[in-house]
Short mmCIF file of C-alpha atoms and ligand atoms in Angstrom, two decimals:
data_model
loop_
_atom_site.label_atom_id
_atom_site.label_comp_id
_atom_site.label_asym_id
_atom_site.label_seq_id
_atom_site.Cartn_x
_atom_site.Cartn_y
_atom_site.Cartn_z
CA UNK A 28 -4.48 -0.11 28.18
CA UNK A 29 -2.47 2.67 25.86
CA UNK A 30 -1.88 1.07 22.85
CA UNK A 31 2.05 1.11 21.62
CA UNK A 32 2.28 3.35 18.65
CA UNK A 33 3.56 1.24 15.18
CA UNK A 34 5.13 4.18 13.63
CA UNK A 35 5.52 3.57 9.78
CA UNK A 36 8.59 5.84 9.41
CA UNK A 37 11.51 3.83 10.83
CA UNK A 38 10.58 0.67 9.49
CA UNK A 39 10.55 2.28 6.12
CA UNK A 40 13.77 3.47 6.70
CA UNK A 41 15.16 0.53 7.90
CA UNK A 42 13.49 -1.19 4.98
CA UNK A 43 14.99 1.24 2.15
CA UNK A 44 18.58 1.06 3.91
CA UNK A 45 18.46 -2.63 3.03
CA UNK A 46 17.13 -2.67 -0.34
CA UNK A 47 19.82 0.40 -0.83
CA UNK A 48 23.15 -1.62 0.34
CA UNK A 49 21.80 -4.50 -2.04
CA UNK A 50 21.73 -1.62 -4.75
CA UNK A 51 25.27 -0.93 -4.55
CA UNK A 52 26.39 -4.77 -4.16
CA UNK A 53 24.33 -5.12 -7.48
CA UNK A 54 25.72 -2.65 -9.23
CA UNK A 55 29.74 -3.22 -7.61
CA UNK A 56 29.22 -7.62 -8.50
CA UNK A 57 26.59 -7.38 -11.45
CA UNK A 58 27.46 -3.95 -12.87
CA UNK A 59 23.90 -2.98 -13.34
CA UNK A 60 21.17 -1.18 -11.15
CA UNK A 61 17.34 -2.37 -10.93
CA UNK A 62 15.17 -0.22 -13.41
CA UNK A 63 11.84 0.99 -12.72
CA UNK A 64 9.60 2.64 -15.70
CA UNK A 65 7.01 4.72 -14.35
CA UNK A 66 3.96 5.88 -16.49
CA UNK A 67 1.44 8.93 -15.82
CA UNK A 68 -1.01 9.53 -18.11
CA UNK A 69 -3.31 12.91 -17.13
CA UNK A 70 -2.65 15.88 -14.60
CA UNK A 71 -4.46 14.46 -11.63
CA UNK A 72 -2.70 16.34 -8.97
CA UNK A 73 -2.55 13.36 -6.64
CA UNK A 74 -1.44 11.05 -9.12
CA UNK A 75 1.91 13.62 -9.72
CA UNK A 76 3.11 13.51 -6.55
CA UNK A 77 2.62 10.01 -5.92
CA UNK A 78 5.10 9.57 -9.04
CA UNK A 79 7.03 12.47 -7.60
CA UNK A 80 8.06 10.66 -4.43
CA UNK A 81 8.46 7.14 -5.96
CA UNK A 82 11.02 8.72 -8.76
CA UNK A 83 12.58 10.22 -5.81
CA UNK A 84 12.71 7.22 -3.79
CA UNK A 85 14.23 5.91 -7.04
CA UNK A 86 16.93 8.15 -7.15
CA UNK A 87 17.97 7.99 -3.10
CA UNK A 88 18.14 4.42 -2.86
CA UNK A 89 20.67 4.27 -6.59
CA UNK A 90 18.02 2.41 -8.63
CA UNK A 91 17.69 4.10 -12.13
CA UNK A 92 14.13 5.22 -13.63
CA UNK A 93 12.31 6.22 -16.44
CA UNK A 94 9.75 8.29 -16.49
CA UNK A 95 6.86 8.92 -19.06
CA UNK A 96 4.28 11.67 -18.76
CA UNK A 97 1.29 11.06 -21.46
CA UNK A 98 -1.55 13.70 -21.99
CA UNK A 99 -5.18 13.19 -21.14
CA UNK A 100 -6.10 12.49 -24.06
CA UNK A 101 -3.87 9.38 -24.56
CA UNK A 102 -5.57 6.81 -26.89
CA UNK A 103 -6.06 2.86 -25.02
CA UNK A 104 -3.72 1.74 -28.43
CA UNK A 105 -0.70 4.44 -27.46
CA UNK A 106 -0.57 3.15 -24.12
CA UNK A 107 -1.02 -0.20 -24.66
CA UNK A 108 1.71 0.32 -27.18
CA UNK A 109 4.16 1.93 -24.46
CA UNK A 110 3.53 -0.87 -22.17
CA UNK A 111 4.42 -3.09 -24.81
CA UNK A 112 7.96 -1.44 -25.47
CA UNK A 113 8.27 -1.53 -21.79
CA UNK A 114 7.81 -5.26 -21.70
CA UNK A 115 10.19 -5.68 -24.34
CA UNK A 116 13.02 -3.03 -23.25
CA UNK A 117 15.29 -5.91 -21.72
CA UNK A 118 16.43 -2.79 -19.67
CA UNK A 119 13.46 -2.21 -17.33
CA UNK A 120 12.89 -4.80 -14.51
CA UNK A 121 9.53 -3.17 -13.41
CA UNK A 122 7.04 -1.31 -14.78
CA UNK A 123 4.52 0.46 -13.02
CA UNK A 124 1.25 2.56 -14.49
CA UNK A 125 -0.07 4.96 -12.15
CA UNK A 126 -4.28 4.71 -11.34
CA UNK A 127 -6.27 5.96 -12.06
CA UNK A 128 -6.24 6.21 -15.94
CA UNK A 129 -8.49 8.43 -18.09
CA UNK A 130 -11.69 7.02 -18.96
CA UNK A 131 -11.41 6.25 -22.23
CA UNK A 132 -8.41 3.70 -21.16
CA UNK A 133 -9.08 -0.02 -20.36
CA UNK A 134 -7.12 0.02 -16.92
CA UNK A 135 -8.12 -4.02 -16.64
CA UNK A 136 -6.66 -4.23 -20.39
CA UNK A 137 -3.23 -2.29 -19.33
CA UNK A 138 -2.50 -4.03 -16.23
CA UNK A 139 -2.76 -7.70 -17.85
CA UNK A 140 0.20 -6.54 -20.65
CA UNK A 141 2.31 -6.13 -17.94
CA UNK A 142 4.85 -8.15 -18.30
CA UNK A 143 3.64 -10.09 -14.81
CA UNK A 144 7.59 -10.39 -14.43
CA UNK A 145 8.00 -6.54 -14.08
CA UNK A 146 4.42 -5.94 -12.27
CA UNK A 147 5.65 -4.44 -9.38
CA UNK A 148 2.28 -3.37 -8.02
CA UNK A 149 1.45 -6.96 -8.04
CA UNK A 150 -1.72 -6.74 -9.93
CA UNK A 151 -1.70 -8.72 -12.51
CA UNK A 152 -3.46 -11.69 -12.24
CA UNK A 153 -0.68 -14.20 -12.86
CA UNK A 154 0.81 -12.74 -10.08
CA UNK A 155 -2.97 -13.04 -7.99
CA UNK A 156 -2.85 -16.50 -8.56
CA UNK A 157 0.36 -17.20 -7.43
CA UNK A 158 0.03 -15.07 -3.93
CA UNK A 159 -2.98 -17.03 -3.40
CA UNK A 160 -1.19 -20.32 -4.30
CA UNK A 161 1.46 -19.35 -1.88
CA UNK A 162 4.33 -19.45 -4.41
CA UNK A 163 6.36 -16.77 -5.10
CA UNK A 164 4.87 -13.28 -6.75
CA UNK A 165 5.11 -9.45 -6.94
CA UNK A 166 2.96 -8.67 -3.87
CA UNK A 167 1.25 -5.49 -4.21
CA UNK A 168 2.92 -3.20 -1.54
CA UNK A 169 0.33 -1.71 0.97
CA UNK A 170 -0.31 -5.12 2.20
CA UNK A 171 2.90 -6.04 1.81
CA UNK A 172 4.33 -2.93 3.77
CA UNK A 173 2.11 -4.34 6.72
CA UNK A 174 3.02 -7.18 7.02
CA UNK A 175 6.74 -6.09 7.22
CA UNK A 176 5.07 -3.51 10.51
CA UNK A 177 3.67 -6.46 11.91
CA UNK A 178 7.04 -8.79 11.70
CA UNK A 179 9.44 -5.81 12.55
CA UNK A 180 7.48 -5.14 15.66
CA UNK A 181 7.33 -8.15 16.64
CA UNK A 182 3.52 -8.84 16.89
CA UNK A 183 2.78 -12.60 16.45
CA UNK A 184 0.96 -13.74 13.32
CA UNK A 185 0.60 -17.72 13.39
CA UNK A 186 -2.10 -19.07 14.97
CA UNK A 187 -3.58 -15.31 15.93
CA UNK A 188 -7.12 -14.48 14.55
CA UNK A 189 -6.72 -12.17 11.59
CA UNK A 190 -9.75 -9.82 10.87
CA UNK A 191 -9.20 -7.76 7.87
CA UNK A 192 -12.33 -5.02 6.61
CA UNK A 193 -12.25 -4.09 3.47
CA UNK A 194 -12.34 -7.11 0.32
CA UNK A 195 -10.29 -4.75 -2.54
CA UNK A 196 -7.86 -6.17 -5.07
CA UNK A 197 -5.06 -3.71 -4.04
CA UNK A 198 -5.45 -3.98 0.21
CA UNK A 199 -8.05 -6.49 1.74
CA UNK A 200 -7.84 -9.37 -0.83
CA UNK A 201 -4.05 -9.46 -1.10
CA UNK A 202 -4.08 -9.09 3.14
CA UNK A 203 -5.83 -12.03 3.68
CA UNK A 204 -3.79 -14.35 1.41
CA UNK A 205 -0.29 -13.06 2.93
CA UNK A 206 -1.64 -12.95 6.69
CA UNK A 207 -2.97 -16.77 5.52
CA UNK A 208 0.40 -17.43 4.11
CA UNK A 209 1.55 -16.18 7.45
CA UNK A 210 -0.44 -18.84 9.33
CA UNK A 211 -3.24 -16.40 10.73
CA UNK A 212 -6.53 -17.53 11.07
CA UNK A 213 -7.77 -15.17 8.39
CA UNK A 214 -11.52 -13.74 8.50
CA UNK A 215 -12.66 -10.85 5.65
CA UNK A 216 -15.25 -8.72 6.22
CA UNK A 217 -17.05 -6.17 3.93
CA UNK A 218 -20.03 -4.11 3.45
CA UNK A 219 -22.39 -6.98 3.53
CA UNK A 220 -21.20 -8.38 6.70
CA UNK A 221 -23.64 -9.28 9.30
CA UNK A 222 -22.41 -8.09 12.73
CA UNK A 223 -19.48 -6.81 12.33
CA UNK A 224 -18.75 -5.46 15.27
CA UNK A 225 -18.64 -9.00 16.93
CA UNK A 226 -16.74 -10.24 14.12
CA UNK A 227 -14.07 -7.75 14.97
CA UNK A 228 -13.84 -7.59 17.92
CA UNK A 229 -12.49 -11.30 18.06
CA UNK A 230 -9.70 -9.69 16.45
CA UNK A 231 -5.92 -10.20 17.80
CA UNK A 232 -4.76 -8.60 14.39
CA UNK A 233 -7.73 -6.53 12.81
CA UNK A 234 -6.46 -4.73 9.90
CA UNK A 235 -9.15 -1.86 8.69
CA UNK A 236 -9.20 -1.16 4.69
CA UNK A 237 -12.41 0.59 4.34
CA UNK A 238 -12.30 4.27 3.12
CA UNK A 239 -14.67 5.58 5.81
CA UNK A 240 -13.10 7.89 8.60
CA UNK A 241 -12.74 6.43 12.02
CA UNK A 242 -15.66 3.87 11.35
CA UNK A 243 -14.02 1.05 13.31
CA UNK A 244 -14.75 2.46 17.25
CA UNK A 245 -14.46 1.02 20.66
CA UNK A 246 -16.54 -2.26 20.13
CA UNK A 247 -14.54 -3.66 16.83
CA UNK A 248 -11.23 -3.07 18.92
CA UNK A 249 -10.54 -6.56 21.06
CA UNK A 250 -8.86 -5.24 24.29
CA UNK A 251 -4.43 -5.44 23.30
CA UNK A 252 -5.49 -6.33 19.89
CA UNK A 253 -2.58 -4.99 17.20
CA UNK A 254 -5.15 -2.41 15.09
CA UNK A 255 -3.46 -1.72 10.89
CA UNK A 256 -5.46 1.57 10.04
CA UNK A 257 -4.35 1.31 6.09
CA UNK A 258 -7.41 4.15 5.79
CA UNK A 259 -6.45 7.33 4.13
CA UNK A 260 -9.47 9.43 4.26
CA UNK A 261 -9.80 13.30 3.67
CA UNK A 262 -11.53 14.86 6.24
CA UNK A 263 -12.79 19.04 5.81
CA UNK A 264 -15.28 19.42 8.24
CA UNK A 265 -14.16 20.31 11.60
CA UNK A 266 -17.59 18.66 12.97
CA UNK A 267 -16.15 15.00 12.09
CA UNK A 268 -12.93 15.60 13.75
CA UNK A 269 -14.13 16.35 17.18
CA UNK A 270 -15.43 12.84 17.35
CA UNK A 271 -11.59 11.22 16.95
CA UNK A 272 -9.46 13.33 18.63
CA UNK A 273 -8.18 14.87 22.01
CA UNK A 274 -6.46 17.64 23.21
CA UNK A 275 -3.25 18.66 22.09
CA UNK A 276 -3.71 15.76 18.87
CA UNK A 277 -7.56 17.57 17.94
CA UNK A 278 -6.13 21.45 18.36
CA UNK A 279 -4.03 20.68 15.56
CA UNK A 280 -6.14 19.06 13.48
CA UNK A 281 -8.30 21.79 13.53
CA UNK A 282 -5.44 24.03 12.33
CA UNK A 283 -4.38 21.90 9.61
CA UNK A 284 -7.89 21.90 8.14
CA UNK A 285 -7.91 25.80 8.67
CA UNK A 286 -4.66 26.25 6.97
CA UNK A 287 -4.79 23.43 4.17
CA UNK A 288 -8.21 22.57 4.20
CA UNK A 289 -8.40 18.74 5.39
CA UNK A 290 -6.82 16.46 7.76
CA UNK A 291 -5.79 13.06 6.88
CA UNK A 292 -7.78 9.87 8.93
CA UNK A 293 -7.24 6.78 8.83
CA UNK A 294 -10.10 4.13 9.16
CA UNK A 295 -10.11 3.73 12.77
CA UNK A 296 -11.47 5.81 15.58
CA UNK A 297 -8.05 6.85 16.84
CA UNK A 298 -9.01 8.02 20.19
CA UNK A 299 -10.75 4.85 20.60
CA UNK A 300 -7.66 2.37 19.47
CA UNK A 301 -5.44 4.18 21.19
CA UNK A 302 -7.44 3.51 24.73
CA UNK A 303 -7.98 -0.27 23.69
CA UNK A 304 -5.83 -1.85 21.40
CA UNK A 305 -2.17 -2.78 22.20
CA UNK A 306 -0.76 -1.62 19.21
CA UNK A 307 -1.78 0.99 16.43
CA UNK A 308 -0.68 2.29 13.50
CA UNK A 309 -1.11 6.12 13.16
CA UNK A 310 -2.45 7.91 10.24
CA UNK A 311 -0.38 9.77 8.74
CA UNK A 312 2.66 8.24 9.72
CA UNK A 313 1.56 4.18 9.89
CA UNK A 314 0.94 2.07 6.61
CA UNK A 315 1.85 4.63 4.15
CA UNK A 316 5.57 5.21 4.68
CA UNK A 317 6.09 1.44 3.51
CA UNK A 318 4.01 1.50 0.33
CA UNK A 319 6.57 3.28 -1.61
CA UNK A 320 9.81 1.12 0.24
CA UNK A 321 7.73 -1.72 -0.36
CA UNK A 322 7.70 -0.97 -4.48
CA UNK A 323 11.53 -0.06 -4.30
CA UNK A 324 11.72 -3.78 -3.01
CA UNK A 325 9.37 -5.57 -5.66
CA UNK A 326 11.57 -3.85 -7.86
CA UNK A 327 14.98 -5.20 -6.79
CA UNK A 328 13.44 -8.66 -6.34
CA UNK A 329 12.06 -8.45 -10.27
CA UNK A 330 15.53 -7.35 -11.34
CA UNK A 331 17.10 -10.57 -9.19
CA UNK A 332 14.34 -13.26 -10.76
CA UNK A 333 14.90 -11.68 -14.22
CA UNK A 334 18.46 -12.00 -14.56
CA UNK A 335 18.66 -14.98 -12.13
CA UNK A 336 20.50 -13.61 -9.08
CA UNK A 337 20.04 -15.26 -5.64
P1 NDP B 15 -12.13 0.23 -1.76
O1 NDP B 15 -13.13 1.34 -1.78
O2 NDP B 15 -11.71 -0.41 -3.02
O3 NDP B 15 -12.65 -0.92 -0.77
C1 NDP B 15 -13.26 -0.62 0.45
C2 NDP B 15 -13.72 -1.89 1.11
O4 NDP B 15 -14.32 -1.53 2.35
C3 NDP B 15 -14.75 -2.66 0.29
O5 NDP B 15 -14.44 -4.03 0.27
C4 NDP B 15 -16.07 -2.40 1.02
O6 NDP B 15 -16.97 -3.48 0.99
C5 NDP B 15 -15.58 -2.21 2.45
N1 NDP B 15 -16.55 -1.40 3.18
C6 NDP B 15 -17.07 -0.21 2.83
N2 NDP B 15 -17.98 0.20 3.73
C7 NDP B 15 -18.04 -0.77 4.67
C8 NDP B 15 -18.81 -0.94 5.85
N3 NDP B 15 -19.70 -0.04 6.24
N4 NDP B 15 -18.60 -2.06 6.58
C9 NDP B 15 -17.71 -3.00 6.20
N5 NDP B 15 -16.94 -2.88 5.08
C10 NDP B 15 -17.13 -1.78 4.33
O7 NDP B 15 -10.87 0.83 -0.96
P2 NDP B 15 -9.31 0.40 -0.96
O8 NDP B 15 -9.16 -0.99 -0.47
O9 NDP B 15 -8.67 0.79 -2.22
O10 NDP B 15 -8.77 1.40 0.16
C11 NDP B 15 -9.22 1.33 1.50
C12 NDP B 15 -8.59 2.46 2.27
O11 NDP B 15 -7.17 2.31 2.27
C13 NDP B 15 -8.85 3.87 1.67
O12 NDP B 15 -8.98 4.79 2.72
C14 NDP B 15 -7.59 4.14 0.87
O13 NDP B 15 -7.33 5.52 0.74
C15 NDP B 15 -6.55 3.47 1.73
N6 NDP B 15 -5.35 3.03 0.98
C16 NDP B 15 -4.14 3.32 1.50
C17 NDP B 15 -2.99 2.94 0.85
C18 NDP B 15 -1.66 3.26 1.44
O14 NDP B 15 -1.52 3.31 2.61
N7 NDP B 15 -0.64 3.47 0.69
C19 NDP B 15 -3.02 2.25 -0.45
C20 NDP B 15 -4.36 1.89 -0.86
C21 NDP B 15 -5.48 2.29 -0.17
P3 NDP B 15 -17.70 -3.98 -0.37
O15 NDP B 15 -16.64 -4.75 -1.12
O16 NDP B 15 -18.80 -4.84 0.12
O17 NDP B 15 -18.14 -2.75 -1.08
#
């Protein structure tokens, strides 16, 4: 079998033409457009562009932003403090803090002001408890993003068995509850699990959330299973990459790590899902298009609760 590619980019697109035509219906019947404060505290170069695109994403879809740079050195009480004002600014419908903080900030402390109203990332624990009561919630967006892949390609969750590696707060935890909500049979492994290849390779949906290049191979992968690599994994060492590629698909790789000096993998063996499985999501180019659509949509659903529009 050659598994179908799930390419991330045209669902995201589809997703953010949605969310922007409800934008300009919001802003032509209510007269106002969904707000969404970012904060960065530090220069960690990641972190910048990650707030780069999502204040650009922002601005192409006609939801308005605010953005607040801090320095390093940022004491716990001035953020806490800005988080505060952000609560209270009956202006901003979602507030987002980008990780990781400084050390000498309480990240637990920060994301539990959030007003859980305006927690777009869908960590705060109010909004935990209600995912896993199955009422509704800010869901944070990675898992949310896949589970729009999975419905959009029209790969059938109830009643499948659901394998999801990984057990994080942001990805694996918040999988399992919406892929439960979904009506999957939901199993979640982690680094303690005994077997795991057997576990996995029961799989019809096996979603991999592990931070370890290509780890899941040939016997996770259930033959037509759909595989979710949410992995984003640096890779610099040509060595590794021989192992997941082929061909036209490995000769480039090799020149990207030449000329920027990595290559980004997902969590799966590529080469490997793409001779088993019957679907697969590519990395780059799979899960991580929708995180950022998915945010632009918590934020116009926190505007809509807020102010009480259907
Ligand atoms: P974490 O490091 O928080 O969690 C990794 C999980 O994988 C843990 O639960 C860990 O188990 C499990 N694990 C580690 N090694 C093994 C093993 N050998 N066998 C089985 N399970 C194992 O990572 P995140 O959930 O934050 O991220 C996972 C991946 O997803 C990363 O590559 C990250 O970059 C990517 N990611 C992508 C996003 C996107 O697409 N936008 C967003 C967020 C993350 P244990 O709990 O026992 O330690």
């Amino acid at each position: 079998m050659t598994a179908k590619i799930l390419n991330g980019r045209p669902i995201a697109e589809a997703i953010k033409m949605e969310i922007k035509s409800e934008i300009a219906d919001l802003r032509e019947v209510h007269g106002f457009a969904p707000c969404l404060a970012v904060v960065r505290v530090g220069d960690d170069p990641a972190s910048a562009v990650y707030v780069g695109n999502k204040l650009n994403t922002t601005e192409e879809l006609g939801l308005t932003s605010i953005h607040h740079h801090l320095p390093a050195e940022t004491k716990n009480e001035e953020l806490l403090a800005l988080v505060q004002s952000l609560n209270e600014n009956d202006d901003v419908d979602g507030i987002l803090v980008q990780l990781p903080l400084p050390t000498q900030i309480d990240e637990s402390a920060i994301l539990e002001l959030i007003d859980p109203k305006k927690d777009v990332d869908g960590f705060h624990p109010i909004n935990v408890g209600r995912l896993s009561q199955g009422r509704e919630s800010l869901v944070p967006c990675t898992p949310a993003g896949v589970i729009e892949i999975l419905k959009r390609s029209g790969i059938e969750i109830a009643g499948s068995n659901a394998v999801i590696v990984g057990r994080s707060n942001i990805v694996g935890k918040p999988m399992a509850m919406l892929l439960l909500q979904e009506n999957a049979t939901v199993t979640i492994c982690h680094s303690r699990t005994r077997d795991l290849p057997s576990i996995a390779a029961r799989a019809d949906i096996l979603v991999a959330a592990i931070g370890r290049p290509g780890f899941l191979r040939s016997d996770h992968i259930k033959d037509g299973a759909a595989v979710i690599d949410v992995g984003i994994n640096k890779v610099s060492d040509p060595s590794q990459i021989l192992e997941l590629y082929d061909g036209e698909e490995l000769e480039k790789r090799l020149a990207v790590i030449e000329n920027r000096g990595f290559t980004l993998v997902g969590d799966v063996n590529k080469r490997d899902a793409i001779a088993k499985a019957g679907a697969y999501t590519p990395v780059p180019g799979g899960v991580g298009l929708l995180t950022i659509a998915m945010l632009m949509r918590n934020t116009v659903d926190a505007a809509k609760r807020r102010r009480g529009i259907d």
